[in-house]
mmCIF file of C-alpha atoms in Angstrom:
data_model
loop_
_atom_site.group_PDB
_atom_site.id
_atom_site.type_symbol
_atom_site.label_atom_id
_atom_site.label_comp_id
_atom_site.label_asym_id
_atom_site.label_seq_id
_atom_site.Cartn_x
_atom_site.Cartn_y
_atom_site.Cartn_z
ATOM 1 C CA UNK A 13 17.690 -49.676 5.086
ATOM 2 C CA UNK A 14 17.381 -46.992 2.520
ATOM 3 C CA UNK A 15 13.401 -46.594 3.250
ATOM 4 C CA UNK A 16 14.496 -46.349 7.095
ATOM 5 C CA UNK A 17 17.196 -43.352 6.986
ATOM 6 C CA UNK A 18 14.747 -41.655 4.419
ATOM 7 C CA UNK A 19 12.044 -41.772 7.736
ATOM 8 C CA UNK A 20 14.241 -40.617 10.078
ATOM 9 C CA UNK A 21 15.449 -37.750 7.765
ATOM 10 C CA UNK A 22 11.565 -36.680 7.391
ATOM 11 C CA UNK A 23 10.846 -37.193 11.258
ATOM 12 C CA UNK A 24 14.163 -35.334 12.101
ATOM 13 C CA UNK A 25 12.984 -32.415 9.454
ATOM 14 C CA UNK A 26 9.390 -32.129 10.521
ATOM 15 C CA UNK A 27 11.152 -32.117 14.350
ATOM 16 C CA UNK A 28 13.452 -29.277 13.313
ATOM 17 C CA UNK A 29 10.669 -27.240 12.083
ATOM 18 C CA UNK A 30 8.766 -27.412 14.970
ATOM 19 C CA UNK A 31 11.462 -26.563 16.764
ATOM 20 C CA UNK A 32 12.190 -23.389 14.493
ATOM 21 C CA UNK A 33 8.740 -22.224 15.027
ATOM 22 C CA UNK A 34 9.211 -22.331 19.317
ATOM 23 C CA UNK A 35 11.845 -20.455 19.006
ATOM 24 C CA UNK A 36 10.120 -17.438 17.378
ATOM 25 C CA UNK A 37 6.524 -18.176 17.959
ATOM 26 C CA UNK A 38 5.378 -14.813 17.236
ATOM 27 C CA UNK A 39 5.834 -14.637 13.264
ATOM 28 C CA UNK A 40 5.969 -10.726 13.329
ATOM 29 C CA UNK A 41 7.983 -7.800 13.079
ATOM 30 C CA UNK A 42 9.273 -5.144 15.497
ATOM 31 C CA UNK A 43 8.576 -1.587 15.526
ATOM 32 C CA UNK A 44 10.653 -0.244 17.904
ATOM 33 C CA UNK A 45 9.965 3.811 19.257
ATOM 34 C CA UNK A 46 10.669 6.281 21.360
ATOM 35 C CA UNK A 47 8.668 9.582 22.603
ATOM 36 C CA UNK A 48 11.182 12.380 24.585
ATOM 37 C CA UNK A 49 10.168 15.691 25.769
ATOM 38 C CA UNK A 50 13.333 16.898 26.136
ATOM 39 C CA UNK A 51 12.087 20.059 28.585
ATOM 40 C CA UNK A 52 12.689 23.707 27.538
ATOM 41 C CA UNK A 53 15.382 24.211 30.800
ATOM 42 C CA UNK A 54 13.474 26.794 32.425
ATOM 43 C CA UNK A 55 10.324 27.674 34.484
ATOM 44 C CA UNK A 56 8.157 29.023 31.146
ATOM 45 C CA UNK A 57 5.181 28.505 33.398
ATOM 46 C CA UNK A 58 6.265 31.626 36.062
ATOM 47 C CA UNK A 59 7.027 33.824 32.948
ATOM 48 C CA UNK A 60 3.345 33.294 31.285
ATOM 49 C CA UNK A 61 1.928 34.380 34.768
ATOM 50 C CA UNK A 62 3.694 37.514 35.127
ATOM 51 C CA UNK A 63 1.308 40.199 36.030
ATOM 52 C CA UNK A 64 3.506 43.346 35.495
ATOM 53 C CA UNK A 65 5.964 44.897 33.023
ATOM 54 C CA UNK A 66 8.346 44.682 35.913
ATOM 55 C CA UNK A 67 7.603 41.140 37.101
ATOM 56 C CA UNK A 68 7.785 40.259 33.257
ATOM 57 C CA UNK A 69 11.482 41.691 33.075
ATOM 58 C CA UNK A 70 12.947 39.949 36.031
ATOM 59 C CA UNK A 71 10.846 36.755 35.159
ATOM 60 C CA UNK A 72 12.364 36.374 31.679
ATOM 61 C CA UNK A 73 15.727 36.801 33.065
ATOM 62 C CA UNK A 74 15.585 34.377 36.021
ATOM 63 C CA UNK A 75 14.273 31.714 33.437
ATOM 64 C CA UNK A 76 17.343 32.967 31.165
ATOM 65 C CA UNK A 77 19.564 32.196 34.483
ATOM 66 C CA UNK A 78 17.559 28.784 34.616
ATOM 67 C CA UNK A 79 18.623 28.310 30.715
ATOM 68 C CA UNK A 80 22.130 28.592 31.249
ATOM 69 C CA UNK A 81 22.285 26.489 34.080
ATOM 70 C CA UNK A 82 20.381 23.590 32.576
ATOM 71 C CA UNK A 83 22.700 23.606 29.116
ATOM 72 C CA UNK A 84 20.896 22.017 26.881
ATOM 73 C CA UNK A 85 24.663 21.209 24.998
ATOM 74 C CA UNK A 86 25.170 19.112 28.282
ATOM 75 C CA UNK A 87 21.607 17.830 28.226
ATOM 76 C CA UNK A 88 21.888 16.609 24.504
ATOM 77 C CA UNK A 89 24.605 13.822 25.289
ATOM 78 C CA UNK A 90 22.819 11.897 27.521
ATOM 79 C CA UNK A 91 19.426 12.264 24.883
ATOM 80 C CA UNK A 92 21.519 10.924 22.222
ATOM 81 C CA UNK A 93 22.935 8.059 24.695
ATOM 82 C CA UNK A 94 19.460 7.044 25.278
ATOM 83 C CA UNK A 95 18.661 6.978 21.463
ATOM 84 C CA UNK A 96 21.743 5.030 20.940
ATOM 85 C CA UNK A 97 20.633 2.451 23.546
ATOM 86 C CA UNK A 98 17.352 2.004 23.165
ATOM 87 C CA UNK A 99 17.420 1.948 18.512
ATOM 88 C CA UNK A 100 14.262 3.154 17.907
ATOM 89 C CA UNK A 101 13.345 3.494 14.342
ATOM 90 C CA UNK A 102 10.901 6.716 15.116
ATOM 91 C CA UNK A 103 11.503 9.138 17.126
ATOM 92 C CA UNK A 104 8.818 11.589 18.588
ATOM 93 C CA UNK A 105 10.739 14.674 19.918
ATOM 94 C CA UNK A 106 8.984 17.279 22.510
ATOM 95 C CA UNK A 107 9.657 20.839 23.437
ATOM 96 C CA UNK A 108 12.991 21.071 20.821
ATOM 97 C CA UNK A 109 13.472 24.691 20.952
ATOM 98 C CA UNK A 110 15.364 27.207 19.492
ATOM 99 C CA UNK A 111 16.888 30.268 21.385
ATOM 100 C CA UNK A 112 17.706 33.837 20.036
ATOM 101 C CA UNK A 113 18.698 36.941 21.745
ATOM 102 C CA UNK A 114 18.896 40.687 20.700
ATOM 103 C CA UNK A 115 21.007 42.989 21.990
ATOM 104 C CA UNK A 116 20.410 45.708 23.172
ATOM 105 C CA UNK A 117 16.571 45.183 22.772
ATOM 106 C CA UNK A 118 13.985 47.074 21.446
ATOM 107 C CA UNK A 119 10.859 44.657 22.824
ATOM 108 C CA UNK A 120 10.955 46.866 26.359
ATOM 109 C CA UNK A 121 10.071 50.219 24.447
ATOM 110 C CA UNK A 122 7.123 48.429 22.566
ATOM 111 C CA UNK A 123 9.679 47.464 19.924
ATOM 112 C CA UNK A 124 8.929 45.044 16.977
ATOM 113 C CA UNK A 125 12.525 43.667 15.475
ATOM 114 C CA UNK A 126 12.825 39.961 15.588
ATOM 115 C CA UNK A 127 15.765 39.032 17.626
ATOM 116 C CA UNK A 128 18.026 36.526 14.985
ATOM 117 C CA UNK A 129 21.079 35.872 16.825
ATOM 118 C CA UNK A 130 21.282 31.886 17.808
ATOM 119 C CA UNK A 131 22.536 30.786 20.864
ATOM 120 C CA UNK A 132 20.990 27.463 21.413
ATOM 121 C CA UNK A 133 19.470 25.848 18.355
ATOM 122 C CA UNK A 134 18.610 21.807 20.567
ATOM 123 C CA UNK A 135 17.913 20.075 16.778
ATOM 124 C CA UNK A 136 21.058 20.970 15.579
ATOM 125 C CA UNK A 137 22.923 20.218 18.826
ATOM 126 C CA UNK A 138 21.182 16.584 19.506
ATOM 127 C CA UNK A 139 21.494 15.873 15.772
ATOM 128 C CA UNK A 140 25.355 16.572 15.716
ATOM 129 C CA UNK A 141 25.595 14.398 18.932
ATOM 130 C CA UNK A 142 23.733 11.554 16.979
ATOM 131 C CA UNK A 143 26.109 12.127 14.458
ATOM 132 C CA UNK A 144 28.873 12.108 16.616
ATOM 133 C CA UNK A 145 27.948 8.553 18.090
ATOM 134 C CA UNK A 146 27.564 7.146 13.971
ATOM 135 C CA UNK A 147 23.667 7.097 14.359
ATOM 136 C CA UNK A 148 21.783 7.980 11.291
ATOM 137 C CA UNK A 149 18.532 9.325 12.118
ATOM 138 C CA UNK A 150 17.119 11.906 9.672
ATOM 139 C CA UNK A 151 14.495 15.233 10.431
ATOM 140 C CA UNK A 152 11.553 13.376 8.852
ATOM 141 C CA UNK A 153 8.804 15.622 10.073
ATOM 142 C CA UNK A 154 8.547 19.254 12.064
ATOM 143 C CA UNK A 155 6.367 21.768 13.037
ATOM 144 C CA UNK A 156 6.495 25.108 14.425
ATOM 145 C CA UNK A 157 4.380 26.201 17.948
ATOM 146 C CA UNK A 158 4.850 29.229 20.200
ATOM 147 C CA UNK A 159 7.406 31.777 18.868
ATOM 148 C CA UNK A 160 7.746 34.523 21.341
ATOM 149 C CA UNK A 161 9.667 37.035 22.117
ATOM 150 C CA UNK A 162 10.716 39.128 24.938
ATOM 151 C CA UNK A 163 12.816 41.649 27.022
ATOM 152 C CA UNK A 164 15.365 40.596 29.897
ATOM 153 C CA UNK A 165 16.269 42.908 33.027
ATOM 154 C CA UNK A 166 19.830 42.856 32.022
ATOM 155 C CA UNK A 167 21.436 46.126 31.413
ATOM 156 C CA UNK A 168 20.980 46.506 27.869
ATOM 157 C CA UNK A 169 17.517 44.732 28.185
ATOM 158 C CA UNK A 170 18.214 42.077 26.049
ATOM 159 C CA UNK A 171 15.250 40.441 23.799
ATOM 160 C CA UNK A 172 14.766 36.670 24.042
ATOM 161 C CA UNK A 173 13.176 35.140 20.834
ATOM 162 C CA UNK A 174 11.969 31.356 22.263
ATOM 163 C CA UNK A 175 10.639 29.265 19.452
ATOM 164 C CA UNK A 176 8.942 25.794 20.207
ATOM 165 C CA UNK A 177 8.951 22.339 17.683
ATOM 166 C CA UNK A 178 7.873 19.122 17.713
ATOM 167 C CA UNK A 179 9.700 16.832 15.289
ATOM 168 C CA UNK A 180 10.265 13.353 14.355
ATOM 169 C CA UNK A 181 13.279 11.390 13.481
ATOM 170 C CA UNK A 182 13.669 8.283 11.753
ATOM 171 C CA UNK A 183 16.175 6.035 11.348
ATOM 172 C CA UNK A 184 18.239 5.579 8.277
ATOM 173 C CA UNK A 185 16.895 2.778 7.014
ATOM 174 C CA UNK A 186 13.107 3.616 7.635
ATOM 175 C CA UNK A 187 11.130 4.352 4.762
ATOM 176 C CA UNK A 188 8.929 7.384 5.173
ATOM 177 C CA UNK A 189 6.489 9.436 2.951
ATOM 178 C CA UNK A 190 3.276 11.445 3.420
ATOM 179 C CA UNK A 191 4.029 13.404 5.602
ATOM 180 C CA UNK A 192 1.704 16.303 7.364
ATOM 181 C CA UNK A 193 2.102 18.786 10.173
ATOM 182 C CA UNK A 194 0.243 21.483 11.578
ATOM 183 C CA UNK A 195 -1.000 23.656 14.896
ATOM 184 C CA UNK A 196 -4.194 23.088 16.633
ATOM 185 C CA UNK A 197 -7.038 25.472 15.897
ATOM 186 C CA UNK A 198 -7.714 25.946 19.551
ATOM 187 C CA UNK A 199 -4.587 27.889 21.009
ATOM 188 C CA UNK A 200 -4.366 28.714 24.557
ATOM 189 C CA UNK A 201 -4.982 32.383 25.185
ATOM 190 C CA UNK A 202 -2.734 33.973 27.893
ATOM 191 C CA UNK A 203 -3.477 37.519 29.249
ATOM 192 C CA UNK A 204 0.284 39.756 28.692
ATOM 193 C CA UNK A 205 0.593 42.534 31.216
ATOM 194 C CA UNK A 206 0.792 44.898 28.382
ATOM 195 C CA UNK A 207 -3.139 44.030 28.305
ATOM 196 C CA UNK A 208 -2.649 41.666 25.234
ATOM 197 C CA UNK A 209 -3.202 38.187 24.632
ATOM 198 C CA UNK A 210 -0.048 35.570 23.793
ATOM 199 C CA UNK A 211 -1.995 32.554 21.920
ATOM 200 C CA UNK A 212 0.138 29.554 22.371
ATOM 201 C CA UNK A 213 0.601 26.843 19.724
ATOM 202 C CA UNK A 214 0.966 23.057 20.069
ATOM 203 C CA UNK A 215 0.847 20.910 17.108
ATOM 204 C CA UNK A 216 1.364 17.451 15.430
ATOM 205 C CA UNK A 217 3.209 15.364 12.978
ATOM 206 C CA UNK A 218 1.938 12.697 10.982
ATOM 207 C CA UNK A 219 3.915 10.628 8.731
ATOM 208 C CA UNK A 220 3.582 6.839 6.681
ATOM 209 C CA UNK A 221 7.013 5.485 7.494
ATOM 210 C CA UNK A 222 7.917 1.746 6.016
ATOM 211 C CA UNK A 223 9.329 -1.093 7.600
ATOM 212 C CA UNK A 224 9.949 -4.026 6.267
ATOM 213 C CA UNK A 225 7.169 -4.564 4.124
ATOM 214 C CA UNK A 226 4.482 -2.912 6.466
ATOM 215 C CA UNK A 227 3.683 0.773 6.208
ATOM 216 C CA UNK A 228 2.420 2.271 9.595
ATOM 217 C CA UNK A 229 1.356 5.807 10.345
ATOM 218 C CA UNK A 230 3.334 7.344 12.931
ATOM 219 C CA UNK A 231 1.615 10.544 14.980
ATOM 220 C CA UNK A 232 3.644 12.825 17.214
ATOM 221 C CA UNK A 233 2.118 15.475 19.728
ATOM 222 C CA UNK A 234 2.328 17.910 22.868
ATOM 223 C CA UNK A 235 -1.374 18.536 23.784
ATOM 224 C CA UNK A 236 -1.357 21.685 26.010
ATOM 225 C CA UNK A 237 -1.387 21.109 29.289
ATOM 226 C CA UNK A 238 -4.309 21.867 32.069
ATOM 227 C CA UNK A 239 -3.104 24.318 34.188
ATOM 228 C CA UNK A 240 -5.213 27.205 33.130
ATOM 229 C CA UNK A 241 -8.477 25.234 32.024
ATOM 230 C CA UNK A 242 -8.492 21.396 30.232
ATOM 231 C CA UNK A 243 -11.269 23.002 27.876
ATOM 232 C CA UNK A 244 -8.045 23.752 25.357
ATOM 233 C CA UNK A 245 -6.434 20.123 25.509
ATOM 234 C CA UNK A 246 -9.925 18.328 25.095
ATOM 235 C CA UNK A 247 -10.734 20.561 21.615
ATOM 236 C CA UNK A 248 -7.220 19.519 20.536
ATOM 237 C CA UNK A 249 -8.057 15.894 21.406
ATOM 238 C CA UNK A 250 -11.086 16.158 19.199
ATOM 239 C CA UNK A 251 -8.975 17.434 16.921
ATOM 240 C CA UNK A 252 -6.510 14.877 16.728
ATOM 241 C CA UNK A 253 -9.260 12.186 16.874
ATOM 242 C CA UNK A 254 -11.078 13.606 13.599
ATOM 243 C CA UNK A 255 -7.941 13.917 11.869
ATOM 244 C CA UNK A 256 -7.058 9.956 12.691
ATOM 245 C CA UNK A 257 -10.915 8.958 12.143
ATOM 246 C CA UNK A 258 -10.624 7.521 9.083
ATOM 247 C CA UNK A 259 -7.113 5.508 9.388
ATOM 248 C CA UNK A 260 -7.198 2.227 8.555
ATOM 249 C CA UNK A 261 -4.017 1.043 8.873
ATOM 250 C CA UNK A 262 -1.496 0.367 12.204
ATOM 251 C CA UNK A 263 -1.273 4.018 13.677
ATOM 252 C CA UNK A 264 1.193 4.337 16.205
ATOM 253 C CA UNK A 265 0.415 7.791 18.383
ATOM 254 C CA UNK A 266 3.286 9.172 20.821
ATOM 255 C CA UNK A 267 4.066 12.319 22.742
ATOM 256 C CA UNK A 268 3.386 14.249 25.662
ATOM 257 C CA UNK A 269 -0.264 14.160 25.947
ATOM 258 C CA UNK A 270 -0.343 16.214 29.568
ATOM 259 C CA UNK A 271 -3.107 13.877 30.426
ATOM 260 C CA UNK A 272 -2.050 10.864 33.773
ATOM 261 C CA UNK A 273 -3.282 7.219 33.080
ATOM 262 C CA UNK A 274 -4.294 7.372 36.362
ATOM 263 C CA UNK A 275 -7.442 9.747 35.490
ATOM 264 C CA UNK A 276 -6.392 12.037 38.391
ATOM 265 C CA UNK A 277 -6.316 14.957 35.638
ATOM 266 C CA UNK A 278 -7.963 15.538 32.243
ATOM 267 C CA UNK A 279 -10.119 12.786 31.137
ATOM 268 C CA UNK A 280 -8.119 13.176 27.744
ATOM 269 C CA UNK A 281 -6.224 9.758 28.277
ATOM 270 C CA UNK A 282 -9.782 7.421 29.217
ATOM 271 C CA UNK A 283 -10.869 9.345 26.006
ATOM 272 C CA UNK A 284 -8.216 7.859 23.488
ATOM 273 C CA UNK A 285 -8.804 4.444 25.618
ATOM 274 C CA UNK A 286 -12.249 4.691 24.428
ATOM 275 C CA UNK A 287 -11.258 5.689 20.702
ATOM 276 C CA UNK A 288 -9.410 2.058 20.662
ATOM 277 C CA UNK A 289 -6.143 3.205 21.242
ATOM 278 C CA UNK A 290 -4.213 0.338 23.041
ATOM 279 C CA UNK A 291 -1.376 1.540 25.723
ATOM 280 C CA UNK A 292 2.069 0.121 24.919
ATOM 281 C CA UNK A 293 3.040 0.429 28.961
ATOM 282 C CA UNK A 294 -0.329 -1.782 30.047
ATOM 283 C CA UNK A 295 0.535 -4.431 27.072
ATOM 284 C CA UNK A 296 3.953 -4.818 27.885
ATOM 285 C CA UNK A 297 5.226 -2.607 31.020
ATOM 286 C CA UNK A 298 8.551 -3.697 32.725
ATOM 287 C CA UNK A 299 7.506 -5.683 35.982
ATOM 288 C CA UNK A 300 7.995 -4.058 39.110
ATOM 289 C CA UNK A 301 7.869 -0.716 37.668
ATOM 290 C CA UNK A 302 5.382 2.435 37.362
ATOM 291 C CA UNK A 303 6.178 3.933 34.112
ATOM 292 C CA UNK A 304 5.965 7.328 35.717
ATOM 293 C CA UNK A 305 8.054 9.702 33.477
ATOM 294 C CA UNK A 306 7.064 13.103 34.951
ATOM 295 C CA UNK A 307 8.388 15.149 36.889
ATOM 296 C CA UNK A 308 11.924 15.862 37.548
ATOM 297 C CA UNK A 309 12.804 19.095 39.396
ATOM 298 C CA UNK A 310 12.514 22.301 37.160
ATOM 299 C CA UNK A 311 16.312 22.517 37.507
ATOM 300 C CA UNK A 312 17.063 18.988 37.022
ATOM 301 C CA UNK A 313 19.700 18.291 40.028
ATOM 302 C CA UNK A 314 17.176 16.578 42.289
ATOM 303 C CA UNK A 315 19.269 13.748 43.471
ATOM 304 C CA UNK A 316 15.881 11.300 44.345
ATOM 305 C CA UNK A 317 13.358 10.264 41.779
ATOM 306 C CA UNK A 318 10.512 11.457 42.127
ATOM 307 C CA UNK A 319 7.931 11.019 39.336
ATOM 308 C CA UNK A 320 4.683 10.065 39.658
ATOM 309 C CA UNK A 321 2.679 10.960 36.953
ATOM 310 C CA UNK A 322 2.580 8.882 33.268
ATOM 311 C CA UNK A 323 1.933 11.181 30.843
ATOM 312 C CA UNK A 324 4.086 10.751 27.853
ATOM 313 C CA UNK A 325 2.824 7.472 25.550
ATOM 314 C CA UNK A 326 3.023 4.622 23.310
ATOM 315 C CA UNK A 327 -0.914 4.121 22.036
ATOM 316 C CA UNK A 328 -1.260 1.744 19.135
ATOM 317 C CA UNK A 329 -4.565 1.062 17.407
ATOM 318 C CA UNK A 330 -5.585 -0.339 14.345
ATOM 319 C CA UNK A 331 -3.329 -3.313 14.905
ATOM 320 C CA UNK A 332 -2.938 -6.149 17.361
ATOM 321 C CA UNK A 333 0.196 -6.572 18.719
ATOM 322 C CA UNK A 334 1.757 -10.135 18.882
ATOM 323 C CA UNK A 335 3.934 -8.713 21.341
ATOM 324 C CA UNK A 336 4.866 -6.011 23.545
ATOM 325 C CA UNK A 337 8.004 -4.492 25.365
ATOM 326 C CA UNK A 338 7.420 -1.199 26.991
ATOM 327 C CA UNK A 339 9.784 0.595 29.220
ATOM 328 C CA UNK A 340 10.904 4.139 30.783
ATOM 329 C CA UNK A 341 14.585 6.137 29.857
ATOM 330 C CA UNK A 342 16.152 9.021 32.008
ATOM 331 C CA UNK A 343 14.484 7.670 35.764
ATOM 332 C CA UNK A 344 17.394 6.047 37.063
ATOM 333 C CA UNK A 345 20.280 7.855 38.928
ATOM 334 C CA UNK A 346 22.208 6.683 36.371
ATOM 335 C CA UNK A 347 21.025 8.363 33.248
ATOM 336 C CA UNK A 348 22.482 11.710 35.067
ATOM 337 C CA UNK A 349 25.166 13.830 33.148
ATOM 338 C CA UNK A 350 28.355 14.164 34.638
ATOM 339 C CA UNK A 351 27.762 17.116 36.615
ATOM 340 C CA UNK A 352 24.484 15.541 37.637
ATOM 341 C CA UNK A 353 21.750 17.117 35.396
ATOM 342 C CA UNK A 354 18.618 14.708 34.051
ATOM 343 C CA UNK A 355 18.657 14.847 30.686
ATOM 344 C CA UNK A 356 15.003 16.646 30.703
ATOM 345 C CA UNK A 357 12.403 17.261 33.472
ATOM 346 C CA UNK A 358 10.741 13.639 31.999
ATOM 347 C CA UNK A 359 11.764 10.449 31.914
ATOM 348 C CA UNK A 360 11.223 9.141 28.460
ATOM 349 C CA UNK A 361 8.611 6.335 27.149
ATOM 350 C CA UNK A 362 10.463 3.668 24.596
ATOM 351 C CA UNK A 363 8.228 0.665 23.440
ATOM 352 C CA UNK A 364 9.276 -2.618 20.795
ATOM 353 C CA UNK A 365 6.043 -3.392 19.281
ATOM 354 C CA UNK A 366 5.960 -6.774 17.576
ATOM 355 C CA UNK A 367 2.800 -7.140 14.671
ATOM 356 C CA UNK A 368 1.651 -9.922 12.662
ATOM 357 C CA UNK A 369 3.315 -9.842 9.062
ATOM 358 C CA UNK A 370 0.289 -9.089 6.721
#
């Protein structure tokens, strides 16, 4: 009788254990991010092409108009909503700007006086929303682009000081060292009707963060994007690639890369396909969905959605994921504020990647 229950206890253990392993079959952990251009709030674009002193001045201030009416203080709650939901640990943050003004200006009479006064700084306005909703997610990594300034056709000709940053957050109880940043060496060169040239600056972060017991390296960017010539994004690809070339370990990539899955643009995204990059949306995409997360309407009260372009990523290489969950923030109807902004001209692209333990 004794030998008997002891067999049954072993059968009913081994049983168990199987049972354990069905349940979780995939013996990993998760890695779960998110990549958010969060959109300056104005037409930038129509202000770069200005041909004239005069078109410059009423340019700058119908994009200031634009600013106002797209508040990024507005804007920020339903960004931090979305990081609540979706818990990343990482956070790859587009287009975070900072806004100063001078006034009156001096930029219209060829002056040189930075403007300092802040009027919209988005980093500290998302991060004291995050605060405000208990999350603790820390300024890990940042880098500096375009800073530019100038003059509106307001009556005292205010200056406009625009500065752009990427940055990454990361979660209070990510580990994260090592990290770098830095611009691109090839800058796009814009012609200023003063018969200058603006260079614009996009850069990257890179940064070992620690989770669990696996240490990954985490890469945000904003390459630039092709509407002058593609020649600029594919030497900052190249760049990008040579700096990851000799990376052994899981490298999770994210940003804006300007580049559609499709290949009906730059060939930048077949390129990083070809590098061994592996797309978090084709691994693990929600069903019955695109993934499109560009573009909203430049003043964000379009009341259809209407993207159809993928261009902000999840790419994983160096790693094979047991699993993947990909899916897209700020494309439903829902994820409106209350007065019925989008919370950026994108939609966002969130992704749970499970990997094998090592």
């Amino acid at each position: 009788m004794k030998r008997s229950l002891i067999l049954t206890a072993i059968v009913l253990a081994t049983f168990l254990a199987a049972c354990t392993d069905a349940v979780d079959p995939r013996q990993g952990e998760d890695v779960v991010v998110l990549t958010r251009n969060v959109y300056v709030g104005a037409d930038v674009d129509q202000v770069l092409l200005a041909e004239t002193p005069e078109q410059l001045l009423a340019r700058v201030e119908a994009a200031w108009q634009q600013l106002v009416a797209t508040d990024f203080t507005e804007r920020a709650e339903a960004l931090a909503d979305e990081i609540m939901e979706v818990d990343p640990h990482v956070v790859g943050l587009q287009e975070i700007t900072t806004f100063r003004t001078q006034s009156p200006g001096d930029a219209v009479v060829g002056g040189t006086v930075p403007a300092e006064e802040v009027v919209w700084d988005y980093l500290e306005i998302l991060m004291a929303e995050l605060g405000e909703r208990g999350l603790d997610y820390e300024v890990a990594g940042l880098i500096q682009n375009t800073d530019v300034e100038l003059p509106r056709a307001n009556v005292t000709f205010d200056d406009v000081r625009m500065t752009d940053y990427d940055v990454v957050l990361v979660r209070g109880d990510v580990g994260y060292s090592n990290v770098e940043a830095a611009n691109y060496t090839f800058r796009l060169p814009v012609p200023t009707p003063d018969g200058g040239t603006l260079y614009l600056l996009r850069g990257w972060i890179a940064l070992d963060v620690q989770i669990e017991e696996q240490t990954y390296r985490f890469v945000n960017t904003h390459l630039e994007p092709a509407d002058y010539t593609d020649e600029v994004q594919a030497a900052q690809l190249a760049e990008l690639l040579f700096l990851l070339s000799e990376e052994t370990r899981p490298t999770i990539l994210v940003g804006d890369l300007n580049s559609p899955a499709d290949g009906s643009g730059t060939p930048t995204y077949g390129k990083l396909m070809d590098a061994g990059f592996v797309d978090a949306w084709i691994q693990g995409g929600t069903e019955g969905e695109t993934g499109m997360t560009s573009s909203h309407a430049l003043d964000l009260r379009n009341g259809t959605v209407n993207l159809t372009q993928r261009i902000d990523f999840v790419l994983v290489r160096n790693a094979d994921p047991v699993e993947v969950v990909a899916w897209v923030v700020g494309d439903e109807l829902g994820d409106r504020t209350s007065s019925g902004m989008w919370p950026s001209d994108h939609a966002g692209a969130a992704a749970r990647i499970t990997f094998a333990v090592q």
